[in-house]
Coordinates of C-alpha atoms and ligand atoms in Angstrom, one line a residue:
X12 CA 59.0 -120.3 43.9
X13 CA 58.5 -116.8 42.3
X14 CA 59.8 -116.5 39.8
X15 CA 62.9 -113.2 39.5
X16 CA 62.9 -110.8 36.7
X17 CA 65.3 -108.4 36.9
X18 CA 64.9 -105.1 33.9
X19 CA 68.7 -103.0 33.8
X20 CA 67.4 -99.6 33.2
X21 CA 64.6 -97.4 34.2
X22 CA 64.3 -95.6 30.8
X23 CA 60.8 -95.5 29.6
X24 CA 61.5 -99.0 28.3
X25 CA 62.4 -100.2 31.6
X26 CA 60.0 -98.7 33.5
X27 CA 57.1 -99.6 31.0
X28 CA 57.5 -103.2 31.5
X29 CA 57.9 -103.1 35.1
X30 CA 54.1 -101.6 35.2
X31 CA 53.3 -103.8 32.3
X32 CA 54.5 -107.1 34.8
X33 CA 52.6 -105.2 37.6
X34 CA 48.7 -105.6 35.4
X35 CA 50.4 -109.0 34.3
X36 CA 47.2 -111.7 35.8
X37 CA 49.9 -114.0 37.1
X38 CA 52.0 -111.2 39.1
X39 CA 52.1 -112.6 42.4
X40 CA 53.8 -114.7 41.7
X41 CA 56.9 -112.7 39.9
X42 CA 59.2 -110.6 42.1
X43 CA 60.6 -107.3 40.0
X44 CA 64.1 -105.9 40.7
X45 CA 64.6 -102.8 38.1
X46 CA 68.4 -100.8 38.7
X47 CA 68.4 -97.8 37.4
X48 CA 71.7 -95.9 37.0
X49 CA 70.2 -92.8 35.3
X50 CA 73.4 -91.2 34.0
X51 CA 72.4 -89.6 30.5
X52 CA 69.4 -91.2 30.4
X53 CA 67.3 -90.5 26.9
X54 CA 63.8 -90.3 28.4
X55 CA 64.5 -87.9 30.7
X56 CA 65.8 -85.2 28.5
X57 CA 63.3 -85.9 25.8
X58 CA 61.7 -83.5 24.1
X59 CA 57.8 -86.2 24.3
X60 CA 56.4 -85.2 21.5
X61 CA 54.0 -88.1 20.6
X62 CA 53.0 -87.2 16.7
X63 CA 54.5 -90.5 14.5
X64 CA 51.6 -90.8 11.9
X65 CA 52.5 -88.5 9.3
X66 CA 56.7 -89.5 9.5
X67 CA 57.7 -90.2 6.4
X68 CA 59.5 -93.3 7.0
X69 CA 58.9 -96.2 4.9
X70 CA 59.4 -99.2 7.7
X71 CA 55.6 -100.6 8.0
X72 CA 57.3 -102.5 11.0
X73 CA 58.4 -99.3 12.8
X74 CA 55.2 -97.9 11.8
X75 CA 52.2 -100.2 13.8
X76 CA 54.9 -99.8 16.6
X77 CA 54.9 -96.2 16.5
X78 CA 50.9 -96.3 15.5
X79 CA 50.4 -98.4 18.1
X80 CA 52.2 -97.2 20.3
X81 CA 50.5 -93.9 20.6
X82 CA 47.7 -95.2 21.3
X83 CA 49.2 -97.2 23.9
X84 CA 50.7 -93.9 25.7
X85 CA 46.6 -92.4 25.8
X86 CA 45.5 -95.7 27.4
X87 CA 47.8 -95.7 30.2
X88 CA 47.3 -91.9 30.6
X89 CA 43.6 -92.6 31.3
X90 CA 43.9 -95.7 33.0
X91 CA 46.3 -94.9 35.7
X92 CA 44.6 -91.4 36.6
X93 CA 48.1 -89.3 34.6
X94 CA 47.8 -85.3 35.7
X95 CA 48.4 -83.0 32.8
X96 CA 52.1 -82.5 33.5
X97 CA 53.2 -85.9 32.8
X98 CA 50.8 -86.6 29.6
X99 CA 48.8 -83.9 28.0
X100 CA 46.4 -84.1 24.3
X101 CA 46.8 -81.2 23.5
X102 CA 47.5 -81.6 19.3
X103 CA 50.1 -81.0 17.1
X104 CA 50.6 -79.0 14.3
X105 CA 53.1 -79.3 11.7
X106 CA 53.9 -76.9 9.5
X107 CA 55.1 -77.0 5.1
X108 CA 56.6 -74.3 3.5
X109 CA 54.9 -75.4 0.1
X110 CA 51.2 -74.9 -0.7
X111 CA 51.5 -78.0 -2.4
X112 CA 53.3 -80.6 0.8
X113 CA 50.8 -79.3 2.4
X114 CA 48.1 -80.9 0.8
X115 CA 49.5 -83.7 0.3
X116 CA 49.6 -84.4 4.6
X117 CA 46.6 -83.6 4.6
X118 CA 45.4 -86.4 2.3
X119 CA 48.5 -89.0 4.0
X120 CA 46.7 -88.1 7.6
X121 CA 43.1 -89.0 6.2
X122 CA 44.3 -91.7 4.8
X123 CA 46.3 -92.8 8.0
X124 CA 43.4 -91.9 11.0
X125 CA 41.3 -95.1 8.2
X126 CA 43.5 -97.3 10.7
X127 CA 44.6 -94.8 13.8
X128 CA 41.2 -92.9 14.8
X129 CA 43.6 -91.9 17.5
X130 CA 44.3 -88.8 15.3
X131 CA 41.8 -87.2 16.5
X132 CA 40.4 -84.0 14.2
X133 CA 42.6 -83.1 11.3
X134 CA 42.5 -79.5 9.7
X135 CA 44.9 -77.3 7.9
X136 CA 45.0 -73.9 9.8
X137 CA 46.6 -70.6 8.3
X138 CA 49.0 -69.1 9.8
X139 CA 46.6 -66.1 11.6
X140 CA 44.7 -69.7 13.1
X141 CA 48.1 -71.2 14.0
X142 CA 49.4 -68.2 16.8
X143 CA 45.3 -68.3 17.8
X144 CA 46.0 -71.9 18.9
X145 CA 49.9 -71.4 20.0
X146 CA 49.4 -67.1 20.9
X147 CA 52.6 -68.4 22.2
X148 CA 54.4 -68.4 18.8
X149 CA 53.3 -64.6 17.6
X150 CA 54.8 -64.9 14.1
X151 CA 55.0 -68.6 12.4
X152 CA 55.8 -68.5 8.8
X153 CA 53.6 -71.0 7.2
X154 CA 50.4 -72.9 7.0
X155 CA 49.6 -75.8 9.0
X156 CA 48.1 -79.3 9.1
X157 CA 46.2 -79.6 13.1
X158 CA 46.2 -82.7 14.6
X159 CA 44.2 -83.5 17.5
X160 CA 45.3 -86.5 19.3
X161 CA 48.5 -85.4 19.2
X162 CA 49.9 -85.4 22.5
X163 CA 53.2 -84.8 24.7
X164 CA 54.1 -86.3 27.4
X165 CA 57.6 -85.6 30.1
X166 CA 59.0 -88.5 29.6
X167 CA 60.8 -87.9 33.5
X168 CA 56.8 -87.8 35.3
X169 CA 56.2 -90.5 33.5
X170 CA 58.4 -93.0 34.8
X171 CA 58.2 -92.6 37.2
X172 CA 54.5 -92.6 37.6
X173 CA 54.0 -96.1 36.9
X174 CA 57.2 -97.0 38.8
X175 CA 55.5 -95.9 41.7
X176 CA 52.4 -98.0 40.8
X177 CA 54.4 -101.3 40.2
X178 CA 56.3 -99.9 44.1
X179 CA 53.1 -101.2 45.5
X180 CA 52.9 -104.3 44.4
X181 CA 55.8 -106.6 42.8
X182 CA 58.8 -104.5 42.2
X183 CA 61.7 -103.1 44.4
X184 CA 64.5 -100.4 42.4
X185 CA 68.3 -100.6 42.8
X186 CA 69.6 -96.7 42.4
X187 CA 73.3 -97.4 40.2
X188 CA 75.0 -99.4 38.4
X189 CA 74.5 -103.5 38.1
X190 CA 77.2 -105.7 35.5
X191 CA 76.2 -109.2 34.0
X192 CA 77.6 -111.9 35.3
X193 CA 76.7 -114.8 33.7
X194 CA 73.6 -115.2 32.1
X195 CA 71.1 -115.4 35.7
X196 CA 73.7 -113.3 37.5
X197 CA 73.9 -109.6 38.5
X198 CA 76.7 -108.1 40.1
X199 CA 75.2 -104.9 42.3
X200 CA 77.4 -102.7 44.6
X201 CA 79.3 -105.8 45.0
X202 CA 76.2 -108.5 46.0
X203 CA 75.6 -111.2 43.2
X204 CA 71.7 -111.4 42.2
X205 CA 70.4 -114.4 40.7
X206 CA 67.3 -114.0 38.3
X207 CA 65.3 -116.3 36.1
X208 CA 64.8 -114.1 33.4
X209 CA 66.7 -110.3 32.4
X210 CA 65.4 -107.7 31.0
X211 CA 68.0 -105.4 29.1
X212 CA 66.6 -102.5 28.8
X213 CA 69.5 -100.4 28.8
X214 CA 68.7 -97.5 25.9
X215 CA 72.2 -96.4 24.3
X216 CA 74.4 -99.1 26.6
X217 CA 72.6 -101.7 25.3
X218 CA 76.0 -102.7 24.1
X219 CA 78.5 -102.2 27.2
X220 CA 75.9 -103.9 29.5
X221 CA 75.4 -107.3 27.0
X222 CA 79.0 -106.8 26.1
X223 CA 80.4 -108.8 29.1
X224 CA 78.3 -111.9 27.9
X225 CA 79.9 -111.6 24.5
X226 CA 77.2 -110.8 22.8
X227 CA 77.2 -108.1 20.3
X228 CA 74.6 -105.0 20.2
X229 CA 75.3 -103.3 17.3
X230 CA 73.6 -100.2 17.6
X231 CA 75.6 -96.5 17.7
X232 CA 74.8 -93.7 20.8
X233 CA 73.9 -90.2 19.6
X234 CA 74.1 -86.7 21.7
X235 CA 71.0 -84.8 21.6
X236 CA 70.2 -81.1 23.7
X237 CA 67.3 -79.0 24.0
X238 CA 66.6 -75.8 25.9
X239 CA 63.8 -74.7 28.0
X240 CA 62.4 -70.5 28.1
X241 CA 60.7 -68.6 30.0
X242 CA 58.5 -66.1 27.3
X243 CA 59.4 -63.0 29.0
X244 CA 55.4 -61.9 30.1
X245 CA 53.9 -64.3 28.4
X246 CA 50.3 -64.8 31.2
X247 CA 48.4 -66.6 28.4
X248 CA 47.2 -69.9 30.2
X249 CA 45.3 -71.7 27.7
X250 CA 46.6 -75.3 26.5
X251 CA 48.5 -75.3 23.9
X252 CA 49.5 -77.9 20.9
X253 CA 52.9 -78.9 20.3
X254 CA 54.2 -76.9 17.1
X255 CA 57.1 -78.9 14.5
X256 CA 57.6 -76.3 11.8
X257 CA 59.6 -78.4 8.4
X258 CA 63.0 -77.9 8.6
X259 CA 63.8 -76.4 12.1
X260 CA 64.0 -77.0 15.6
X261 CA 60.5 -78.6 17.4
X262 CA 58.2 -75.7 20.1
X263 CA 56.7 -77.3 22.7
X264 CA 55.1 -75.1 25.1
X265 CA 54.7 -76.4 28.7
X266 CA 52.3 -73.3 30.1
X267 CA 52.9 -70.6 32.3
X268 CA 55.0 -68.8 29.7
X269 CA 57.7 -72.0 29.3
X270 CA 58.7 -73.3 26.2
X271 CA 61.2 -76.3 24.9
X272 CA 62.6 -75.8 21.6
X273 CA 64.7 -78.8 20.1
X274 CA 66.2 -80.8 19.8
X275 CA 70.0 -81.6 18.0
X276 CA 71.2 -84.8 16.8
X277 CA 75.0 -85.3 17.1
X278 CA 75.9 -88.3 16.0
X279 CA 79.9 -87.1 16.8
X280 CA 79.6 -87.2 20.7
X281 CA 77.6 -89.6 21.2
X282 CA 77.8 -90.7 24.7
X283 CA 79.1 -86.6 25.8
X284 CA 76.4 -84.8 28.7
X285 CA 78.1 -81.9 28.2
X286 CA 76.2 -78.3 27.8
X287 CA 77.3 -76.6 24.9
X288 CA 76.6 -73.1 24.9
X289 CA 76.8 -72.7 20.8
X290 CA 73.9 -75.2 20.9
X291 CA 71.9 -73.3 23.6
X292 CA 72.6 -70.0 21.1
X293 CA 71.6 -71.8 17.6
X294 CA 68.6 -73.1 19.1
X295 CA 67.5 -69.9 20.5
X296 CA 68.2 -68.0 17.1
X297 CA 66.1 -70.8 15.1
X298 CA 63.5 -69.5 18.2
X299 CA 63.9 -66.3 17.1
X300 CA 62.3 -67.6 13.3
X301 CA 58.9 -68.1 15.6
X302 CA 58.3 -66.0 19.1
X303 CA 59.3 -63.1 19.3
X304 CA 61.5 -61.3 22.8
X305 CA 63.4 -64.2 23.9
X306 CA 67.2 -64.3 24.8
X307 CA 69.5 -67.1 26.3
X308 CA 69.1 -64.9 29.1
X309 CA 65.0 -66.9 29.0
X310 CA 67.1 -69.9 29.4
X311 CA 65.9 -72.1 32.4
X312 CA 66.7 -75.1 32.0
X313 CA 69.3 -77.0 29.2
X314 CA 68.8 -81.1 29.0
X315 CA 71.2 -83.8 27.3
X316 CA 70.0 -87.1 26.9
X317 CA 71.8 -89.6 24.4
X318 CA 70.0 -91.6 21.8
X319 CA 70.5 -95.9 21.0
X320 CA 69.6 -96.2 17.1
X321 CA 70.5 -99.0 14.8
X322 CA 72.2 -99.1 10.6
X323 CA 67.8 -99.2 9.8
X324 CA 66.4 -96.9 12.5
X325 CA 64.6 -99.8 14.0
X326 CA 64.3 -100.2 17.6
X327 CA 64.4 -104.9 18.0
X328 CA 63.2 -106.5 20.8
X329 CA 62.7 -109.7 22.2
X330 CA 64.4 -112.5 23.7
X331 CA 68.3 -113.0 22.5
X332 CA 68.7 -116.4 20.5
X333 CA 71.2 -118.5 22.4
X334 CA 70.4 -116.8 26.0
X335 CA 67.4 -117.8 26.7
X336 CA 67.0 -116.1 30.1
X337 CA 67.8 -112.5 28.5
X338 CA 65.6 -109.9 26.6
X339 CA 67.0 -106.7 25.6
X340 CA 64.5 -103.6 23.6
X341 CA 66.5 -100.8 22.6
X342 CA 68.0 -98.6 19.4
X343 CA 65.0 -96.9 19.5
X344 CA 66.6 -93.5 18.6
X345 CA 64.8 -90.2 18.5
X346 CA 61.0 -92.0 18.6
X347 CA 61.4 -94.0 22.1
X348 CA 58.7 -92.1 23.7
X349 CA 56.6 -92.7 21.4
X350 CA 57.6 -96.6 21.2
X351 CA 59.0 -96.9 24.5
X352 CA 55.9 -98.1 26.4
X353 CA 55.1 -100.8 23.5
X354 CA 58.1 -102.4 23.2
X355 CA 58.3 -102.6 27.4
X356 CA 55.0 -104.6 27.6
X357 CA 55.5 -107.0 24.9
X358 CA 59.0 -108.0 26.6
X359 CA 56.5 -108.1 29.9
X360 CA 54.4 -110.4 28.4
X361 CA 58.0 -112.2 26.6
X362 CA 58.5 -113.0 30.3
X363 CA 55.9 -115.6 30.6
X364 CA 55.3 -116.8 27.5
X365 CA 58.7 -116.7 25.5
X366 CA 56.9 -118.1 22.3
X367 CA 54.8 -114.4 21.2
X368 CA 55.4 -114.0 18.2
X369 CA 55.6 -109.6 17.2
X370 CA 57.2 -110.5 13.8
X371 CA 54.3 -107.9 12.9
X372 CA 56.5 -105.5 14.9
X373 CA 59.6 -106.1 14.4
X374 CA 62.1 -107.7 12.1
X375 CA 64.4 -110.4 13.6
X376 CA 66.7 -109.9 16.7
X377 CA 69.7 -111.8 15.1
X378 CA 70.0 -108.5 12.4
X379 CA 70.9 -106.6 15.8
X380 CA 72.4 -109.0 18.0
X381 CA 75.2 -111.8 17.6
Ligands
FAD426 C1 67.1 -84.5 23.9 C2 65.9 -86.2 22.8 C3 64.4 -85.1 22.7 C4 64.0 -86.7 22.3 N1 62.2 -86.0 22.1 C5 61.7 -87.3 21.1 C6 60.7 -87.0 21.3 O1 59.9 -86.1 21.6 N2 59.8 -88.2 21.8 C7 59.5 -89.0 20.7 O2 59.1 -90.3 20.8 N3 60.9 -89.3 21.4 C8 62.1 -88.5 21.3 N4 63.7 -89.2 22.2 C9 64.1 -90.4 22.3 C10 63.3 -91.1 23.7 O3 63.9 -89.8 24.1 C11 64.4 -92.5 24.0 O4 64.7 -93.3 22.6 C12 63.7 -93.5 24.8 O5 64.2 -92.4 25.3 C13 64.5 -94.3 25.1 O6 64.3 -95.0 26.0 P1 65.1 -96.2 26.8 O7 64.5 -96.9 28.3 O8 65.9 -97.2 25.4 O9 66.6 -95.8 27.5 P2 66.4 -94.2 28.3 O10 65.8 -93.5 28.6 O11 68.4 -94.2 27.9 O12 67.5 -95.5 29.6 C14 68.2 -96.7 29.6 C15 68.6 -96.5 31.4 O13 69.4 -97.4 31.1 C16 70.3 -97.1 32.6 N5 71.7 -97.8 32.5 C17 72.4 -97.7 31.5 N6 73.1 -98.7 31.9 C18 73.3 -99.1 33.3 C19 73.5 -100.4 34.3 N7 74.9 -101.3 33.7 N8 73.0 -100.7 35.3 C20 71.9 -99.7 35.5 N9 70.6 -98.9 34.8 C21 72.1 -98.9 33.2 C22 70.5 -95.5 31.8 O14 71.7 -94.4 33.1 C23 69.3 -94.8 31.9 O15 69.1 -94.7 33.2 C24 64.4 -88.0 22.4 C25 65.3 -87.8 23.1 C26 66.5 -87.4 23.7 C27 67.5 -87.7 23.4

């Protein structure tokens, strides 16, 4: 008998879990069904910056997850022959207002690189050198640090790419919402489906997904919005790094004069998916600090998604205590495109081996689930 595995949620965690379940040596003994509603998905809305190494966060387990997550993404891109619209390794530039802060950042980067060689080359750039590397940003305010290993993924394309691969093997996808009936049964479009294992990868909706089983999940939702502009008459098509200015929104060049600006972090609005024009205006005003000649008329896309946060901002994943058939991965916050593929991989591995120990990467799951 084949093992029946369900994945609820087709964002980066669910799609990565599906991909890795298709890579397992015994994949021919596993049937995987992925359910995805898609509404408000954080993955599709995300800016896609993969550059965790200089984060100020003190949580060492989170850092291990993010550092190894960034490395895994680069490996997946090579292994699966991803195109440059899906994964682009053009580097990141992080600016600092204060020269001493920049020197400190440089020292930290050199230290971190000892354990993360994928950071690549690290160099301090003057404002003029920044403009040469990112000509679309024609008036950078401060000097910055360039890290060649920084990358960007387009979350929606990344998931589609992985799901396409898995669908050729052991994956079936059902679009729409599913609901728990009990620890092994899901209801989908008025039918009940039995599964040996169920992976909950519903991001900010994990609380609602698990509620019918009486399981409490300590996460909160946060709205994020960003915009994409087409900078008028910008023709240069060179590959450009992502720019992360201090205390400002990030600027992500996409080629063909397109630039993403964002993203916001709105705790009040939670699951609200409305695009707010006042936010769009604010993002454009901020971008004026760095780019001349753009206005709200140049906005070609606005995206909104819902992030999931835990109280200590750390993701959680694993088998739910007292519910051996159910695994969960959520709470990925603002760096979930970076950590999500590794969380998905670990969940896929746990489906076949419950004894795996990930203490290096996570706190006990009981801190987030009861
Ligand atoms: C605006 C924005 C910018 C961001 N920028 C970055 C960035 O630059 N770098 C970075 O690393 N991270 C970034 N993030 C964070 C990252 O996008 C998220 O942490 C990550 O995508 C979460 O992935 P997930 O798979 O857990 O959840 P999601 O991507 O939200 O996927 C969950 C899926 O489950 C579905 N679902 C929910 N309930 C059900 C149900 N009952 N049945 C079926 N399906 C269901 C949802 O519809 C959704 O499709 C950003 C997020 C936002 C919103």
